Each structure stands twice: as C-alpha cells, then as structure tokens.
Short mmCIF file of C-alpha atoms and ligand atoms in Angstrom, two decimals:
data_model
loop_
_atom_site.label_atom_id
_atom_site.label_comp_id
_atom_site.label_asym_id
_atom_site.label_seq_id
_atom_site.Cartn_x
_atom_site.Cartn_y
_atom_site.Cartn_z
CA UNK O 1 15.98 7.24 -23.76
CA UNK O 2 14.06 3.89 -23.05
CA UNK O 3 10.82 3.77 -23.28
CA UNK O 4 8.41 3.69 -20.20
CA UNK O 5 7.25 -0.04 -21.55
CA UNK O 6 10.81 -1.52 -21.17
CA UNK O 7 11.60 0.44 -18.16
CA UNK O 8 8.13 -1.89 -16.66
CA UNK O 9 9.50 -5.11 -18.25
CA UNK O 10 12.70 -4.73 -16.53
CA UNK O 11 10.93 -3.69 -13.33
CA UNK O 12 8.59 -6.98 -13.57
CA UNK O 13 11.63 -9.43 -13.91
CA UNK O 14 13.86 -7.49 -11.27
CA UNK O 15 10.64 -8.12 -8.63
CA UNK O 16 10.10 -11.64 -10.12
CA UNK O 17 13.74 -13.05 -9.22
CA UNK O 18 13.60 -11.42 -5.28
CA UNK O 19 13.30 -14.49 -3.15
CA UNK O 20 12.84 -12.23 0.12
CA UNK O 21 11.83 -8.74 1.47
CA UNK O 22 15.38 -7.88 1.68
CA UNK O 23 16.45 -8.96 -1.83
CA UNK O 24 13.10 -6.99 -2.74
CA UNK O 25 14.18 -4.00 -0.38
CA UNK O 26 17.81 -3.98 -2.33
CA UNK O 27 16.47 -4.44 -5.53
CA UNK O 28 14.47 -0.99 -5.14
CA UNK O 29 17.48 0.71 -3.74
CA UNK O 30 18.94 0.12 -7.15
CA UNK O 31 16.29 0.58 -9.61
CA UNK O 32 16.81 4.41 -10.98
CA UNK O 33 14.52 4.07 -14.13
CA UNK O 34 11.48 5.45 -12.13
CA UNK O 35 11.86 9.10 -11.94
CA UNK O 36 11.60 9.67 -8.39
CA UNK O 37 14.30 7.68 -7.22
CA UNK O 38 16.28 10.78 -8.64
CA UNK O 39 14.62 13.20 -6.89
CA UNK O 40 13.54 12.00 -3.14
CA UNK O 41 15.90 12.09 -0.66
CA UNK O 42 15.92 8.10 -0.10
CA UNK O 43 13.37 5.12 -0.23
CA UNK O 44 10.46 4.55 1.63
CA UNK O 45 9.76 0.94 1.50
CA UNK O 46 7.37 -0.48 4.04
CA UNK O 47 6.90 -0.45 7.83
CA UNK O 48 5.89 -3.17 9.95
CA UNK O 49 5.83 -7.31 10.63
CA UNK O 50 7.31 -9.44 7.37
CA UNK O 51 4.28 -11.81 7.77
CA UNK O 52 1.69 -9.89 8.94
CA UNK O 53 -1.73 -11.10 8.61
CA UNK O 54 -2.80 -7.66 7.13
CA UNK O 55 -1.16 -5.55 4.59
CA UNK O 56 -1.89 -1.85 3.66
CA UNK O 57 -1.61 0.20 0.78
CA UNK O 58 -1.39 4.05 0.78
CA UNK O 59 -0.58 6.55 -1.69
CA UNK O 60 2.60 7.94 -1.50
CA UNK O 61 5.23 8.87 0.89
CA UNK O 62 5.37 12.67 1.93
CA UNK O 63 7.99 15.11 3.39
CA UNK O 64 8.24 13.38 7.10
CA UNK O 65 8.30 9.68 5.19
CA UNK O 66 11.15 10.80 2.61
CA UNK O 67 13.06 12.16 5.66
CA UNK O 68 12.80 9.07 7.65
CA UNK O 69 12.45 6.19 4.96
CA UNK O 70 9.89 4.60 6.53
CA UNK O 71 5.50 5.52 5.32
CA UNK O 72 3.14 6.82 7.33
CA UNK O 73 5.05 8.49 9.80
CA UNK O 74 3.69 12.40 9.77
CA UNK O 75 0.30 13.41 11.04
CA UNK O 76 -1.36 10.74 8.75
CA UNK O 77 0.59 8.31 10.04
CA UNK O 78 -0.84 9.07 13.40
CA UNK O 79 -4.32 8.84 13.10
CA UNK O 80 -3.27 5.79 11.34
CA UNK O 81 -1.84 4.74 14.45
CA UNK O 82 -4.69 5.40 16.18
CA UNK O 83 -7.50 3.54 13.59
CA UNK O 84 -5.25 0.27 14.11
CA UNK O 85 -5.51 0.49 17.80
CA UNK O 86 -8.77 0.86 17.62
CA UNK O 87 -9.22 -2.82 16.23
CA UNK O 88 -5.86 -4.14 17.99
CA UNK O 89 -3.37 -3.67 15.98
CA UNK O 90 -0.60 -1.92 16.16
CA UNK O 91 2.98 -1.93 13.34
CA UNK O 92 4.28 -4.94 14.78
CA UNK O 93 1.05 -6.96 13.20
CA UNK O 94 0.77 -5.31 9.99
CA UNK O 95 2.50 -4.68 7.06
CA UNK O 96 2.32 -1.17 5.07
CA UNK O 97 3.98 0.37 2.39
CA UNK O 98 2.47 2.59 -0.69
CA UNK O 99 2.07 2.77 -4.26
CA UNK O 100 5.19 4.53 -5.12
CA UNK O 101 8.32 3.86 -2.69
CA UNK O 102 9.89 7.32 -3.43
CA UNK O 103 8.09 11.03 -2.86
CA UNK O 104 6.86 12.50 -5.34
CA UNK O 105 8.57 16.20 -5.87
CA UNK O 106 6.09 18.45 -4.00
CA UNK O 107 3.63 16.11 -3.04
CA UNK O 108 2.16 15.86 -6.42
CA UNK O 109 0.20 12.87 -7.17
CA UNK O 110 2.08 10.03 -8.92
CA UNK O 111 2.48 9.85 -12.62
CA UNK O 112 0.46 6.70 -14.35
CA UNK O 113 4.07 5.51 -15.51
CA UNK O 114 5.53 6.10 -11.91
CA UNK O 115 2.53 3.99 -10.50
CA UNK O 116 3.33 1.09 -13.12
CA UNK O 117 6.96 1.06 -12.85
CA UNK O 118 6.55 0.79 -8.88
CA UNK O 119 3.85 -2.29 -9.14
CA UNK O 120 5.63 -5.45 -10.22
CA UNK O 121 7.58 -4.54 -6.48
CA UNK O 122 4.06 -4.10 -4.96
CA UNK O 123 2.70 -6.57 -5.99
CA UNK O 124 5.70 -8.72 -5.45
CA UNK O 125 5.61 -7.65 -1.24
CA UNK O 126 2.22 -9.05 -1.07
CA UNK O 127 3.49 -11.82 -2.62
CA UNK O 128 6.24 -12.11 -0.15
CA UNK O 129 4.33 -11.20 2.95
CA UNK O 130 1.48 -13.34 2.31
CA UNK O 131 -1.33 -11.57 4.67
CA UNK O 132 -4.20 -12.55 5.13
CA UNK O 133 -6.18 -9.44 3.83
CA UNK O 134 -5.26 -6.66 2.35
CA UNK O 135 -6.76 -2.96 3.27
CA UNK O 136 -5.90 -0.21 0.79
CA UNK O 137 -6.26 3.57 2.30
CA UNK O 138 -7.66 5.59 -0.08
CA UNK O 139 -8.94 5.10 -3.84
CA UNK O 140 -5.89 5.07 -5.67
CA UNK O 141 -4.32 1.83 -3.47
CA UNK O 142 -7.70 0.25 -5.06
CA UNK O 143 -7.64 1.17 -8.50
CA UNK O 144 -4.28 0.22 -8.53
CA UNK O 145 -4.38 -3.66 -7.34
CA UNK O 146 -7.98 -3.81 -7.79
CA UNK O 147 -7.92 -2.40 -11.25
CA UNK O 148 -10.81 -0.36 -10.35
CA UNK O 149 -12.08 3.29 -12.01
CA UNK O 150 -14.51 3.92 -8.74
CA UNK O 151 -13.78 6.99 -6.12
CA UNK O 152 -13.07 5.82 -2.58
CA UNK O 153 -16.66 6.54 -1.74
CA UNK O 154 -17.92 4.41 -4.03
CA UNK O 155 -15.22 1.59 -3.35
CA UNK O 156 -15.65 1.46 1.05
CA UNK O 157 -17.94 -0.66 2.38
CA UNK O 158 -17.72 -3.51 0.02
CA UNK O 159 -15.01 -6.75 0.03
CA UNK O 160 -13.14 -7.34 -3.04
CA UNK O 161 -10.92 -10.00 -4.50
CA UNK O 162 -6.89 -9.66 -5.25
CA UNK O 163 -5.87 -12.01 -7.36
CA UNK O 164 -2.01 -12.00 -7.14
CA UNK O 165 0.20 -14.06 -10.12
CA UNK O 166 2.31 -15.41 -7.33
CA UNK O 167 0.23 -15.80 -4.43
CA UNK O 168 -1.92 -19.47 -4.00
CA UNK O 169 -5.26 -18.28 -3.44
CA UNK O 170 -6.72 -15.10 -3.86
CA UNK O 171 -6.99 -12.73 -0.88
CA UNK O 172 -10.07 -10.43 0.09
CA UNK O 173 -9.35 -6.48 0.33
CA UNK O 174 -11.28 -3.65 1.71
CA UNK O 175 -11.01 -0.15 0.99
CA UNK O 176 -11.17 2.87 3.25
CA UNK O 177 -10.86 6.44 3.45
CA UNK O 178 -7.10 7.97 3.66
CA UNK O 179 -6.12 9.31 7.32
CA UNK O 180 -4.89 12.46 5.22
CA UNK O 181 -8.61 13.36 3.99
CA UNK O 182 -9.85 11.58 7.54
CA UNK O 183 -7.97 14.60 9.38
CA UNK O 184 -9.59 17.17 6.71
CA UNK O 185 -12.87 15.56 7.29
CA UNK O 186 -13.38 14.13 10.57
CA UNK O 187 -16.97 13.50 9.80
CA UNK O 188 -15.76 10.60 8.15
CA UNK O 189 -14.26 9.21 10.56
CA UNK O 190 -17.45 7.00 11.14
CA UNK O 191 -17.49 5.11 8.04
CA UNK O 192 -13.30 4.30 8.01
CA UNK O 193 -14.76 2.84 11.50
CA UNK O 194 -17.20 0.74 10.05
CA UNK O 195 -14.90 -0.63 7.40
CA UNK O 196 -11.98 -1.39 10.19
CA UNK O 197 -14.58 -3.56 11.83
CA UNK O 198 -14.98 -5.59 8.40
CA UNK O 199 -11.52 -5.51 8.50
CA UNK O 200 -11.26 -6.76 11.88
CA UNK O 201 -14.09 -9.66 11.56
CA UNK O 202 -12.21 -10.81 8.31
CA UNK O 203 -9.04 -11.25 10.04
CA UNK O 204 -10.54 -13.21 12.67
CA UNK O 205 -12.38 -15.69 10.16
CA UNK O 206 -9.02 -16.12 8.84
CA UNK O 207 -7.46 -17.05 12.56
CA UNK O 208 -10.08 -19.04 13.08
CA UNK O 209 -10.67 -20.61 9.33
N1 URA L 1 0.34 9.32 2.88
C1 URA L 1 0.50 8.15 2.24
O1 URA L 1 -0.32 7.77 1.41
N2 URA L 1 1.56 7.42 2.52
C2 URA L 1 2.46 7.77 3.42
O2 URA L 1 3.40 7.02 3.62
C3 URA L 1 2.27 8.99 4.09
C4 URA L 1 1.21 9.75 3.82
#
C-alpha cells in the first residue's frame, strides 16, 4: 500500500497542473487515494459564483450534501443561507466548498491524512477563484489554511492573513462560528453577526480599494 506521504505528493501535482475549476472539479472525480472517495456516495465540490469576491470554508459535507453533491445544503446550509442575506449575499456571489470534498462515513470528523490529501485541491480553488476574502466557518477551516492550533472562540473576531503559493498577494480571512453549532446554540448567533459585518466592511474596502 502507498504511503499517506506519496498519496499527498501526487495529490499536490494533480491540483498544481488544473488550469480551471472544471479541470480541478475532474481531477477530484478521479482521485481514489483519499479514503472517502470509496465510501460517499459522490463528490461534493463547491457551490456558488467561479469568481466570487468571497470564498468559504466549512468542514465537511453531511448526509443531505453527499446526496446532492453540492455543501451546505441541509439545515446548516440554511441558516447559512440566511447569515449571507443578512450582509447581501446570496450563492450566486460567493464561493463555498469544505475541507474534505467527500463525507466522511457517519459524520465522523475527518482524519489528519484525509484533511491533507484534500488540501493541495483547496488550496488550489482559492487559487483559481481568486476572492477577495476568505471566511472559514468553524475552527477546523482555520487551522487548516491558517495553520492555526486555536478553538473557534479564540480564532472569531480577529483578521488573519492567507498566504496562498499561487495566488499574487495574500488575502485577509475571518473566522466564524459553524451554522451547525449556531443552530445548537443560538446564543451565538450574535457574535457570527458581528464577524459577518467585518466580513462585509472588508469586502467593500476591496470594491472600493
Ligand atoms: N457542514 C459542513 O461543514 N459542510 C457542509 O457542506 C455541510 C454541513
């Protein structure tokens, strides 16, 4: 069996040569060395506008998103929905997509190697999308890209830096709270509202700038 080292070396230079989202898109639908590309029922690669101005990062798809192929489109999804419209936004003017492009079996979190073999094509859609600023729901997103070890709590209400290899400048990012723990704590709800505004304020310096 290869190791998980190689299986990320051929995932890096497979996300490398895609000149588009759809070469990107077909490239996934082919790459079996992550584990659960065997057992989902098909790919969930992003939703939303190929050069949206903002991009976000969940976790991983769930039962509704394997079904349908697309993320974020069971009850999460819908408050998600609603926090976008809240600031404007609706799918058509943002990009999202997740760590891992393929449910996990049960909803268990992602593996460390599952995460890493699923990041060169991550990191290769913001690449390819080029947005403006980048919102991650939830801590993982962060400590993923951002190469963080903080909780979510710890990592809202700040602006970070994402330094992609491929992108020309680096991009700011914001963390928030994931609709999933947002509908299990509506209390919340006040401080994911806060950080949308940030959110908002930097998109508009970058309309504007
Ligand atoms: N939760 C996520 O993190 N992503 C999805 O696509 C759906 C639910």
């Amino acid at each position: 069996m290869r190791d998980v080292q190689h299986e990320i070396a051929d995932a890096r230079r497979i996300a490398a040569a895609c000149r588009s989202l759809e070469e990107l898109r077909a490239a996934l639908e082919g790459f079996e060395a992550c584990p659960l590309a065997a057992t989902a029922t098909q790919l969930c690669f992003a939703d939303g506008h190929p050069q949206a101005p903002l991009f976000l990062v969940g976790e991983a798809p769930g039962a509704a998103e394997d079904r349908l192929g697309k993320p974020f489109v069971g009850p999460s999804g819908q408050l998600l929905d609603r926090m976008l419209a809240a600031i404007g936004l609706d799918r058509s003017r943002v990009w999202i997509t997740n760590t891992v492009f393929w449910r996990p079996p049960g909803n268990r979190p992602p593996t460390a190697a599952e995460i890493a073999m699923c990041l060169p094509f991550l990191e290769r859609q913001i690449a390819l999308v080029r947005p403006k600023v980048l919102l991650f729901l939830g801590g993982l997103a962060a400590r993923v890209l951002l190469g963080m070890d903080e909780g979510v709590t710890r990592l809202r209400g700040r602006e970070f830096v994402y330094r992609g290899d491929d992108l020309p400048h680096a991009l700011p990012a914001f963390v928030t709270y994931h609709p999933a723990y947002l509908l299990r704590q509506p209390a919340q709800k006040r401080f994911a509202w806060r950080d949308l505004l940030a959110v908002a304020a930097r998109l508009e310096d970058a309309a504007v700038g």
